[in-house]
XYZ file of C-alpha atoms in Angstrom:
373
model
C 200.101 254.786 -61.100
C 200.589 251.162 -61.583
C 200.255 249.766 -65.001
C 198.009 246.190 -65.379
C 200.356 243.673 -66.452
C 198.981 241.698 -69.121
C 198.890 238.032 -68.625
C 199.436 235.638 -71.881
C 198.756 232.225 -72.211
C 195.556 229.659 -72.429
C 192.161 229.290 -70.731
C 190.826 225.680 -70.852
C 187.552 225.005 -70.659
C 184.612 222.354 -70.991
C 184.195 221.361 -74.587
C 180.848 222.742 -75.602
C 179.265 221.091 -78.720
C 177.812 223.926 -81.346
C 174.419 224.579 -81.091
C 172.551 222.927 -84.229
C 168.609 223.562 -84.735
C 166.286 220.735 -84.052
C 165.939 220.304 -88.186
C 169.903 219.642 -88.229
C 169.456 217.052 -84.989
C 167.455 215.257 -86.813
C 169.063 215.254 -90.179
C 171.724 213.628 -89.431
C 170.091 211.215 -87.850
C 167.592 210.647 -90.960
C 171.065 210.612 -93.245
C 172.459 207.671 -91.470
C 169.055 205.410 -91.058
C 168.314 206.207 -95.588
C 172.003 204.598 -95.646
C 171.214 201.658 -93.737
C 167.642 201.356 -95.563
C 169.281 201.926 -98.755
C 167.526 204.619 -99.813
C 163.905 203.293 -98.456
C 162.322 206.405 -97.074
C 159.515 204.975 -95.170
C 161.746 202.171 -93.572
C 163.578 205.153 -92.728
C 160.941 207.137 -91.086
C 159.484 204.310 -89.211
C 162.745 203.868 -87.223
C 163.195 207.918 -86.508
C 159.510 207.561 -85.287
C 160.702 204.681 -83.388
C 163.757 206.319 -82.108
C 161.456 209.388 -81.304
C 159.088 207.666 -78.938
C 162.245 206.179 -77.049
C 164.517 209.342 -76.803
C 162.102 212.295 -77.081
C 163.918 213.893 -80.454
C 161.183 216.053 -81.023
C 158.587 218.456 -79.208
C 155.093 220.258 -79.536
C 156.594 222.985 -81.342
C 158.690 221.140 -83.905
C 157.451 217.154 -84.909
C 158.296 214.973 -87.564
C 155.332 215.940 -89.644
C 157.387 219.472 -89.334
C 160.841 217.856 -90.441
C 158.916 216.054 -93.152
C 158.100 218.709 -94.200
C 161.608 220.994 -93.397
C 162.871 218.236 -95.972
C 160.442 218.918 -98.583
C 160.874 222.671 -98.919
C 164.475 222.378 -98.899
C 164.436 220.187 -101.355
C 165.934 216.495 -100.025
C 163.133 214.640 -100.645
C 160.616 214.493 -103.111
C 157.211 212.894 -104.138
C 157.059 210.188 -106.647
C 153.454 209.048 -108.770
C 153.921 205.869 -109.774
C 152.358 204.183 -113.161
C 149.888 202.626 -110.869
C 148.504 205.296 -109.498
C 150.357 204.840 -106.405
C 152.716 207.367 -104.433
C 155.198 207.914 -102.535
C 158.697 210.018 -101.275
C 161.942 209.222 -102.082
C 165.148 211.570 -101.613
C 166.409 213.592 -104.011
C 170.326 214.184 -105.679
C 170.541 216.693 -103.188
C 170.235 213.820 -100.395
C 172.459 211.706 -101.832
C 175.212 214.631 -102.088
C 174.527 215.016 -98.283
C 175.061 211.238 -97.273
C 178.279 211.049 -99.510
C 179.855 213.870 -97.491
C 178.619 212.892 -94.185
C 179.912 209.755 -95.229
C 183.434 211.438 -96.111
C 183.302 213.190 -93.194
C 183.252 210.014 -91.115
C 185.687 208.467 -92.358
C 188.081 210.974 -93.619
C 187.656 213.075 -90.540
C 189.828 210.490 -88.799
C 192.621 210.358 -90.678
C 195.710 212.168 -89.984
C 195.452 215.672 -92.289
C 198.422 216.580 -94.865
C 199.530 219.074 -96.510
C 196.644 220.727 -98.694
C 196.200 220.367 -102.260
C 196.448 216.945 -104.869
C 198.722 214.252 -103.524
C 202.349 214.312 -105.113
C 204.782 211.569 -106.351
C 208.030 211.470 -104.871
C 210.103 212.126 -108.354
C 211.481 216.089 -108.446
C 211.476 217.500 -111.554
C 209.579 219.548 -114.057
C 206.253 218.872 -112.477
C 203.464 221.320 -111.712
C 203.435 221.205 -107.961
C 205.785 223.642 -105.820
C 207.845 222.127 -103.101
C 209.216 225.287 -101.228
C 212.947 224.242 -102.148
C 215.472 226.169 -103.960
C 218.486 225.127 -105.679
C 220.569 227.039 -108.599
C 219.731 227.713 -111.983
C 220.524 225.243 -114.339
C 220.977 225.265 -117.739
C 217.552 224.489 -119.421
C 215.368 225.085 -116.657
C 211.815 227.027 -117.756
C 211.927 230.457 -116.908
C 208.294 230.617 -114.721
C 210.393 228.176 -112.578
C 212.776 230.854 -111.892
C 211.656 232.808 -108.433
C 212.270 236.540 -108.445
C 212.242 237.043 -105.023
C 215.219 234.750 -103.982
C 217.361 235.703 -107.624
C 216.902 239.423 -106.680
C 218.009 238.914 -103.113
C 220.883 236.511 -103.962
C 221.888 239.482 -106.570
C 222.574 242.030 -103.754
C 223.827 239.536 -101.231
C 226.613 238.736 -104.864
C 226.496 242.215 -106.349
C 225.673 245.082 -103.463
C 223.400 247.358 -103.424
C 225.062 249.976 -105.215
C 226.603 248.803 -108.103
C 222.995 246.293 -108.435
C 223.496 243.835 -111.327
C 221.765 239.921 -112.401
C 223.157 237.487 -113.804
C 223.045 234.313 -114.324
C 224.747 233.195 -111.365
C 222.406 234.662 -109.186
C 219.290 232.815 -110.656
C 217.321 230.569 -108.274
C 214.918 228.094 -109.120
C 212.170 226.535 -107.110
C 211.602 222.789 -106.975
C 208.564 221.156 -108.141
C 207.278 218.047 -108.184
C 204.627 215.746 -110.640
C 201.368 215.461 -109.419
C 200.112 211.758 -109.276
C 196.744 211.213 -111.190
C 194.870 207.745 -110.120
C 192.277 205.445 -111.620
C 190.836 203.400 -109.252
C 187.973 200.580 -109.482
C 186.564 199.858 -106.096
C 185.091 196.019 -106.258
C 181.820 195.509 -103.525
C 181.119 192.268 -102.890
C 177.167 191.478 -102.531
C 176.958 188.181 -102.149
C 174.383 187.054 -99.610
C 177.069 186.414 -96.527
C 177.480 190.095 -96.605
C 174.324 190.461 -94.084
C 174.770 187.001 -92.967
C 174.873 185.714 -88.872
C 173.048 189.084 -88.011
C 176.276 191.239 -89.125
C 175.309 194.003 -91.454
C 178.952 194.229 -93.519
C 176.977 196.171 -96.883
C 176.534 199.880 -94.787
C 179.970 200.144 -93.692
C 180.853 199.104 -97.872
C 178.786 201.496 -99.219
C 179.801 204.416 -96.796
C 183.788 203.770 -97.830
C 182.303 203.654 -101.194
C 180.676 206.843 -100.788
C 183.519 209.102 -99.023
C 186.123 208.010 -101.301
C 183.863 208.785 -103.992
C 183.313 212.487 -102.003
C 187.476 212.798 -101.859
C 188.184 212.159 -105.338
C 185.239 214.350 -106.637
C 185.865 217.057 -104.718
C 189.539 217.054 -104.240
C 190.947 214.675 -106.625
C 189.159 215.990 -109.944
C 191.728 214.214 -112.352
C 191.779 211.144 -110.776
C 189.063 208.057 -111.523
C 186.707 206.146 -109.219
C 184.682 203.457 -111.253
C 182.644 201.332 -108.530
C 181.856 197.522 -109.535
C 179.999 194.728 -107.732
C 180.216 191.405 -107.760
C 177.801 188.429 -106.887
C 176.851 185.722 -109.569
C 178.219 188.206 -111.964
C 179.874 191.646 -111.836
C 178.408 195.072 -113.216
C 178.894 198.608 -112.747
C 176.989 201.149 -110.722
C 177.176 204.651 -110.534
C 178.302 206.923 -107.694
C 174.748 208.133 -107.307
C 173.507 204.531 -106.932
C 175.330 203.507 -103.690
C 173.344 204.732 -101.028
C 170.134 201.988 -102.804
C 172.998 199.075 -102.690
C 171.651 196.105 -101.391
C 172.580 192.619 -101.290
C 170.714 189.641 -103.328
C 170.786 185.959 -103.384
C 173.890 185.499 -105.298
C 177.385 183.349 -104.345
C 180.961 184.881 -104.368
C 182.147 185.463 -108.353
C 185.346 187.242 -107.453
C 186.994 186.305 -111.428
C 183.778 188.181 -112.781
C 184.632 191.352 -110.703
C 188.490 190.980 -111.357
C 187.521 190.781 -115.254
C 185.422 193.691 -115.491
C 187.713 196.219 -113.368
C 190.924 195.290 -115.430
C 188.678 195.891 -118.295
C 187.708 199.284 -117.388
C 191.295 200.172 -116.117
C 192.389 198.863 -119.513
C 190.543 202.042 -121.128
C 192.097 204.361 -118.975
C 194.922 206.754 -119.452
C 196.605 207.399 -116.129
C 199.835 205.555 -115.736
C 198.826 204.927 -111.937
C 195.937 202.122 -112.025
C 194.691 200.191 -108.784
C 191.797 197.664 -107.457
C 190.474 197.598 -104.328
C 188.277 194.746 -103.087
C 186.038 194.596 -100.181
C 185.087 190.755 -100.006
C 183.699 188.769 -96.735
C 183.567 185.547 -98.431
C 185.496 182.753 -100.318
C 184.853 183.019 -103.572
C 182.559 180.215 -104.803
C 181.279 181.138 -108.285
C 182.610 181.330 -111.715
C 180.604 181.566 -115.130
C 181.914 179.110 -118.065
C 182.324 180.182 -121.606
C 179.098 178.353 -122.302
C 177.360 180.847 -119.909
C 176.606 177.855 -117.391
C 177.507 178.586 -113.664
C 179.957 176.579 -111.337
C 179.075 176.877 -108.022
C 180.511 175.032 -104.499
C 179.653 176.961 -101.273
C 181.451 173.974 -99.189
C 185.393 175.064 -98.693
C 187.726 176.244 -101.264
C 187.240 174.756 -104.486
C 190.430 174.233 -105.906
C 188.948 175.125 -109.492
C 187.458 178.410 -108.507
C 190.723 179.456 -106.614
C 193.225 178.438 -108.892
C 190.760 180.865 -111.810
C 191.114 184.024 -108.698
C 194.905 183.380 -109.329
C 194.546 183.716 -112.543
C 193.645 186.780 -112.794
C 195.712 188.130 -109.665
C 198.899 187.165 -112.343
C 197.417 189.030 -115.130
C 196.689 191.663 -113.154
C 200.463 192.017 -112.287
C 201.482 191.736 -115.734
C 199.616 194.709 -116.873
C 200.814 196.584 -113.685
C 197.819 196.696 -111.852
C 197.638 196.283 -108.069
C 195.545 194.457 -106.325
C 194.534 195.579 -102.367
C 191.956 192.988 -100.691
C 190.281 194.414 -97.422
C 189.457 191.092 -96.204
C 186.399 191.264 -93.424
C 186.410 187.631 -92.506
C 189.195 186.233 -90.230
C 188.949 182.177 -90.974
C 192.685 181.098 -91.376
C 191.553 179.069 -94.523
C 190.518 182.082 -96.273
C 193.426 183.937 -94.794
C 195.531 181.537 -96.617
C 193.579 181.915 -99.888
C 194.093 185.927 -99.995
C 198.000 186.011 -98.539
C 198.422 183.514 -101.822
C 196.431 185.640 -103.917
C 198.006 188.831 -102.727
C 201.415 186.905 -103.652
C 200.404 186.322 -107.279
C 199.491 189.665 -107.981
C 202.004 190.858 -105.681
C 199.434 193.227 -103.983
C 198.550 193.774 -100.403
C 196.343 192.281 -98.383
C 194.419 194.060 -95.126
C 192.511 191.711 -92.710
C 190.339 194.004 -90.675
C 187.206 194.013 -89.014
C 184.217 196.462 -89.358
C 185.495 199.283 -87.849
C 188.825 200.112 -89.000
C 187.863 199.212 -92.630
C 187.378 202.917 -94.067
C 190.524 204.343 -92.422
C 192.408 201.471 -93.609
C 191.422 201.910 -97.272
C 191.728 205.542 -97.217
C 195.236 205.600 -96.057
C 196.454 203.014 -98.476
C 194.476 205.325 -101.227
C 196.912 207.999 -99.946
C 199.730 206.474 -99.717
C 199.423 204.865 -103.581
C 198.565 208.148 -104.672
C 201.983 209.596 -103.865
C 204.140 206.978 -105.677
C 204.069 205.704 -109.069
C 202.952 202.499 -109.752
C 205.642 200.891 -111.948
């Protein structure tokens, strides 16, 4: 009797998408229009309804009146009386958790995966983080450091079996390495070029925004994300603010955003401080002492630029590196951020659109394994 000989190797086969419900279809779709919308949920609606009645998303059994009110009983939107009398839905915290990791998800998803766990410097030492390398014991080294396994097999590969015995010779210790902590203040610009010439440059900020927000949360606890804008003036926002960012009236006050960012990295601990600034624009604002505002839209003014480098040599001088992701391409302004980059001797990142979260997420990674000296 012939035996079946078993045949190893791989089957390869059409890529079939998992199934999601219509509910989940639709979600996602509803997640990226509130982002664009900034949080308006009737804006939002009116374009699924629109996108409905061109693509067929829904059916007899299952309409948008259902997913309204799928959404409602679990909890991602909400209805909201208003002083007046009036009413109306909004989402909920829970919706806002949901767009932040869709958003990470995005963006993150992209990227090029590492090892696991909290990002590491590249000094060895007494740190907290295990590296998988051995070397001997050393006088002074902290016992939990020591690894039983290896000492006990380098003491019968010394000793023998027989006659077993440990000393210190035989100790090995594993290598570890510090763990990096972070503080980070992410500067938005919101000046009114941002949705100027019928390009929409806020939704792409606010979705980097909101996935490095996700990352650190989630899997960066003891590093900081503050998130500033700038416009006529520069103020905080918090993380549960960005998918209702919009952008207003103002010009381009990029000393206001520098100020208030080295200010809030002044207060923090970590040794590792950083600014990132997402700017489409010259800047073309600064506020006097006297609280009066100087303003020229028309080229570079020579007295707003020379204030930007300013503050890009200050910001050196208290170690604190500045990254510009530059969105506009005009050589003049090119010229204005390589010599701004030089005075705080940053980096600079001209990029369009589409490559901007990838970009800032792997030069997040990358700064988070060194220390910034």
């Amino acid at each position: 009797m012939k035996k079946e000989t078993l045949r190893k190797g791989f089957v390869f086969k059409s890529y079939e998408a998992p199934e999601q419900s219509l509910f989940d279809q639709l979600f996602e779709i509803f997640k990226e229009l509130i982002t664009h919308t900034s949080g308006d949920f009737d804006e939002a609606m009116d374009w699924l309804k629109e996108l409905d009645k061109e693509y067929k998303l829904t059916n007899e059994d299952y309409t948008l009146d259902d997913f309204v009110q799928e959404l409602k009983d679990k909890g991602y939107i909400r209805e909201e009386i208003e002083p007046d009398g009036n009413g109306g839905m909004s989402i909920t915290a829970k919706t806002e958790r949901a767009i932040r990791q869709r958003a990470l998800d995005q963006i993150f998803g992209k990227l090029k995966r590492g090892g696991a766990g909290n990002h590491k410097t590249n000094r060895v030492g007494r740190g907290d983080e295990h590296t998988g390398e051995y070397r001997e014991y050393r006088f002074g080294d902290a016992l939990e450091r020591v690894s039983m396994t290896e000492s006990l097999k380098n003491a019968q590969i010394n000793n023998g079996i027989g006659n077993f015995d440990l000393t210190e010779k035989d100790l090995i210790v594993e290598e570890t390495q510090f763990k990096a902590q972070m503080s980070t203040v992410l500067m938005i610009d919101i000046s009114h070029s941002m949705i100027l010439y019928g390009e929409d440059r806020i939704t792409p900020a606010k979705k980097v925004a909101m996935a490095l927000a996700e990352l650190i949360t989630t899997r960066y606890p003891k590093d900081t994300l503050d998130i500033i804008v700038f416009g006529n003036d520069s103020w905080p926002i918090k993380i549960k603010d960005l998918p209702y960012l919009q952008v207003g009236p103002y010009h381009t006050n990029t000393v206001a955003g520098l100020q208030l960012a080295m200010d809030i990295l002044r207060r923090k601990r970590n040794t590792n401080k950083q600014i990132f600034m997402i700017t489409d624009g010259k800047p073309s604002c600064v506020r006097e002492p006297d609280g009066f505002y100087y303003k020229n839209s028309v080229g570079l003014d020579d007295y707003i630029v020379n204030k930007c480098y300013s503050m890009a040599s200050q910001a050196r001088k208290v170690k604190i590196p500045i990254t510009t992701f530059m969105i506009a391409q005009d050589p003049y302004l090119m010229k204005f951020v390589r010599q701004f980059t030089q005075a705080n001797q940053g980096k600079a990142f001209y990029t369009g659109l589409q490559g901007l979260g990838e970009m800032i997420f792997e030069d997040y990674e990358t700064n988070r394994k060194k220390r910034i000296r």
